[in-house]
XYZ file of C-alpha atoms in Angstrom:
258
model
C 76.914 140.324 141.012
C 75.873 143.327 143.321
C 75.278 140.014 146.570
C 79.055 138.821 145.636
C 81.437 139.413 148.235
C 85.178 139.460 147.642
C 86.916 140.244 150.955
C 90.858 140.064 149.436
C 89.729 143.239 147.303
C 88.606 145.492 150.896
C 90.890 148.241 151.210
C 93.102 147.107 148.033
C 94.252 150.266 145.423
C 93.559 149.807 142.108
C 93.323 151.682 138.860
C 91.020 151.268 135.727
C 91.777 153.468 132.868
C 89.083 154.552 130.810
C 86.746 154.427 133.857
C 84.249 157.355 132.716
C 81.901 154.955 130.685
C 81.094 151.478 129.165
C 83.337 148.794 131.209
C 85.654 150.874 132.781
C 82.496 152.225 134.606
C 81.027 149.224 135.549
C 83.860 147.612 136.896
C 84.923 151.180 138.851
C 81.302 150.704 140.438
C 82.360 146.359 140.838
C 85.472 147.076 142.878
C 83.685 149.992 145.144
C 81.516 147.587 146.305
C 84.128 145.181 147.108
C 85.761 148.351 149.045
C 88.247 149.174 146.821
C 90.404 152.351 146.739
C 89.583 153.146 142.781
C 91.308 155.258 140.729
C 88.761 156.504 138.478
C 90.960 157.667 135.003
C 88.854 159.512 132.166
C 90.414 161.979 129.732
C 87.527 164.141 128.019
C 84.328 162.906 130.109
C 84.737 164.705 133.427
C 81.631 165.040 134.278
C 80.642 160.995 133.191
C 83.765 159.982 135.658
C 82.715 162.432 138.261
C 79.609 160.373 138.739
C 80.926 157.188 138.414
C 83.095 158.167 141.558
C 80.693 159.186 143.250
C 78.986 155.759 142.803
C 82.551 154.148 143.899
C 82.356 155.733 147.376
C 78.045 155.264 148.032
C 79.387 151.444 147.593
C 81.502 151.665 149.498
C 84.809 151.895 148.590
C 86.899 154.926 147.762
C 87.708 157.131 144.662
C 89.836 159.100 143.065
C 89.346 160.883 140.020
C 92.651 161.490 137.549
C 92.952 162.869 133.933
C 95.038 161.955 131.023
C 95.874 161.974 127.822
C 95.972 157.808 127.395
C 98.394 157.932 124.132
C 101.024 160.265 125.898
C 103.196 157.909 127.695
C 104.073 160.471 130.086
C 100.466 161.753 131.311
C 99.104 157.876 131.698
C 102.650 157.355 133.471
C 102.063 160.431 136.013
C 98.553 159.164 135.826
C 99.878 155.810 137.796
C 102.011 158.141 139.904
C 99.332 160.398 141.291
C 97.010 157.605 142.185
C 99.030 155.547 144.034
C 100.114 158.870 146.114
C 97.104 159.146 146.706
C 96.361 155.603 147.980
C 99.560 155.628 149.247
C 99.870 152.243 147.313
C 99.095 150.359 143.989
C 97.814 146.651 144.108
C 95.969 146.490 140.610
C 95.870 148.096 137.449
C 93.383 147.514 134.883
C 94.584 148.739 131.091
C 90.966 149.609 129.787
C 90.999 152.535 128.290
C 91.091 152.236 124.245
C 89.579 152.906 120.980
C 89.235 152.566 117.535
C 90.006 156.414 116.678
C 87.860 155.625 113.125
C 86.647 153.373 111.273
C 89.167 153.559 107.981
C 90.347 149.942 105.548
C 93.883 149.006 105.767
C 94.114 150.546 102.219
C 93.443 153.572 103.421
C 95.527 153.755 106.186
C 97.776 156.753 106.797
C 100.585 156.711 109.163
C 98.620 159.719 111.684
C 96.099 156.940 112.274
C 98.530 154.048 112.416
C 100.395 156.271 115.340
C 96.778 157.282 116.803
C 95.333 153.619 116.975
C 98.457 151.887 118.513
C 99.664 154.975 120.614
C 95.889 154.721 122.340
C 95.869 150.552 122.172
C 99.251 149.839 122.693
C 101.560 152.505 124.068
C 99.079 153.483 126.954
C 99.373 150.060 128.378
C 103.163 149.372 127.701
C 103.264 153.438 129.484
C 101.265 153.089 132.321
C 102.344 149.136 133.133
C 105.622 150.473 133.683
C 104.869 153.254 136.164
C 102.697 150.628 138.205
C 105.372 148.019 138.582
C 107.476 149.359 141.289
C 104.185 150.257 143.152
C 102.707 146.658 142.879
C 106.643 145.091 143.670
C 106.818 147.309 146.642
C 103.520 145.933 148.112
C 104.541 142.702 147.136
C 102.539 141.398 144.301
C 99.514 142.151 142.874
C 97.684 142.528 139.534
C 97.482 143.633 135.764
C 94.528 143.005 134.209
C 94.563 144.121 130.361
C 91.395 144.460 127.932
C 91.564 143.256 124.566
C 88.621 142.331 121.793
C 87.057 139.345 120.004
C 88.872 141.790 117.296
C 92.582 140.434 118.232
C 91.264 136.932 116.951
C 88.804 137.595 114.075
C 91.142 140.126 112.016
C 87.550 142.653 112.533
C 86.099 143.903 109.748
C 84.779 147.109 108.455
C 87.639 148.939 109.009
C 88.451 148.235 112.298
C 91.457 145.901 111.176
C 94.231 148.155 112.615
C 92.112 148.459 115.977
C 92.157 144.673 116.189
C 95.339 144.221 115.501
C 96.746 146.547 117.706
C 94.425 144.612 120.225
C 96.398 141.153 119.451
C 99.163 142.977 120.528
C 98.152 143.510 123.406
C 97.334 140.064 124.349
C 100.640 139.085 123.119
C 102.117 141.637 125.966
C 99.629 140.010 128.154
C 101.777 136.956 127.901
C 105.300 138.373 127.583
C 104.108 140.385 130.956
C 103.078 137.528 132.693
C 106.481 135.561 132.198
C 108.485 138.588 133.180
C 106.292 140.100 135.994
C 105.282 136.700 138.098
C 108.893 136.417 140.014
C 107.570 139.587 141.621
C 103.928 137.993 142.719
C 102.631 140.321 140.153
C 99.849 138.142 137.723
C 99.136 139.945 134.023
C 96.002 138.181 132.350
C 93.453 140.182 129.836
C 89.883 139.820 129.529
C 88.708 139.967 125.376
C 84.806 141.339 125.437
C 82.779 140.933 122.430
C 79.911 142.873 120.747
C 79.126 144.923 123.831
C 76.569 147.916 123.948
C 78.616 150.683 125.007
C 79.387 154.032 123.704
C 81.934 152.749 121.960
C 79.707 151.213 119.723
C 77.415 154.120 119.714
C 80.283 155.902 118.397
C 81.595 153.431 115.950
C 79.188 151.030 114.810
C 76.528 151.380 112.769
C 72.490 150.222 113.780
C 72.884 147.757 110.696
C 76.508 146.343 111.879
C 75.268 145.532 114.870
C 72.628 144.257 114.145
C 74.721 141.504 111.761
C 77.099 141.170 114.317
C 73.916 139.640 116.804
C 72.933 137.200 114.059
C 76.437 135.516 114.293
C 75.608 135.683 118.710
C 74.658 132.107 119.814
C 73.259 133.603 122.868
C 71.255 135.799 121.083
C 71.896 139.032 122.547
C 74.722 141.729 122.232
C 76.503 142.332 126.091
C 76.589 144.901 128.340
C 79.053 146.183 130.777
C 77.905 144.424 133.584
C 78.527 140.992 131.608
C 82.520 141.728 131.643
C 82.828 142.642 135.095
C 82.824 138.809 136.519
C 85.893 137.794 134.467
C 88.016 140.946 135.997
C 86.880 140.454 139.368
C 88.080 136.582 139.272
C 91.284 138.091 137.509
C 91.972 140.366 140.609
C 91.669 138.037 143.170
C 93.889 135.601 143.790
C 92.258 133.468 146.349
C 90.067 132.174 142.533
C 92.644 132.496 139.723
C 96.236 132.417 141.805
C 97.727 130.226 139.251
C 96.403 131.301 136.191
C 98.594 134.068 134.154
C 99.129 135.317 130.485
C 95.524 134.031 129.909
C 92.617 135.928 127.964
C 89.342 135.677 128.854
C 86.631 135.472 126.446
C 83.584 137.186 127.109
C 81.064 137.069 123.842
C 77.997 135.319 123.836
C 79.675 132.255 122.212
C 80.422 134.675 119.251
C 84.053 133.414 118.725
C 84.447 129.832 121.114
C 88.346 129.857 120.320
């Protein structure tokens, strides 16, 4: 990846939410060296997205660090707002940030974490898609790249149901998005990672989960970042995947081959 040169993303503004860590980082590194203007979101892990802008511009592209509070529709909104001011345009967005809040069975489910897990999932990209879509119609097209989970499709299991499911609602947006947003040259697709070793699965998964969840990899190994950062990259650029909306990626191993 680090020898692959995408000239269509030099000099184009885009930003990932939930940039600090795990894919969000990678991919705010991917785009720098393609000499993109990043905007690097984080809410909690300043110091994390600090250095992951600082790896954005020694690759050469540029960055610019904003804060928010992902579930509040109107920080992610004036999230949108401040980086393209400070662009001074918005090509891309990428809807990454996300989480599964806790681990907890759907009979245990209280309405706090119901409005947690789909305010974080959900309303953050339905909140920040919004703001973006003037920006991207007023430079005349551009992208919305959404991330999902093997979880949308597999119903997940120990108790990340309601974290899956508010995933498959995203990549049902992902294709209600796409019909409404292409008239404007804007494309919405979603990328769906697996069983990747982030610290989202530091924080949520147990050594023995994961360990059962890499028996059922026909690969044979769990991902990393790096492994997602291909799909989003082909996403972005329309010179490779021009005609392709409302479409999920699937990037797991072979784990789920829908």
């Amino acid at each position: 990846m680090a020898n692959l040169t995408l000239p269509e993303l030099n000099g184009k503004a885009v930003l990932i939410t939930g940039a600090s860590t795990g894919i969000g980082a990678a991919l705010a590194k991917a785009f720098g060296a393609q000499g993109a203007m990043v905007g690097v979101h984080y809410n909690s892990s300043e110091d994390a997205a600090r250095a992951v802008a600082n790896a954005v511009e020694a690759a050469g592209g540029k960055a610019h660090l904003v804060r928010a509070d992902a579930s509040k529709s109107g920080a992610i909104a004036a999230a949108v707002e401040e980086t393209a001011a400070a662009f001074g345009r918005l090509d891309g967005l990428i809807n990454n940030a996300g989480g599964m809040v806790a681990r907890l069975p759907y009979a245990e489910m209280t309405d706090d974490h119901y409005d947690a897990v789909m305010d974080l999932n959900g309303r953050s990209v339905l909140a920040a898609t919004r703001a973006a879509l003037p920006h991207m119609k007023t430079a005349g097209g551009g992208f919305v790249i959404n991330t999902t989970s093997i979880a949308a499709r597999n119903g997940a299991s120990g108790g990340a149901g309601l974290y899956g499911s508010s995933k498959a609602f995203i990549a049902n947006v992902t294709r209600g998005m796409a019909k409404e947003f292409i008239p404007f040259g804007i494309r919405v697709n979603a990328v769906a990672p697996g069983v990747i070793e982030t610290p989202f699965h530091e924080r949520y998964s147990t050594e023995a989960q994961l360990k059962a969840q890499l028996a059922t990899v026909p690969q044979g190994r769990l991902g990393v970042a790096e492994d997602c950062v291909g799909a989003y990259l082909f996403l972005a650029c329309a010179s490779l995947s021009g005609y392709i909306i409302g479409q999920t990626i699937e990037v797991n191993g072979g784990m789920l081959m829908p």
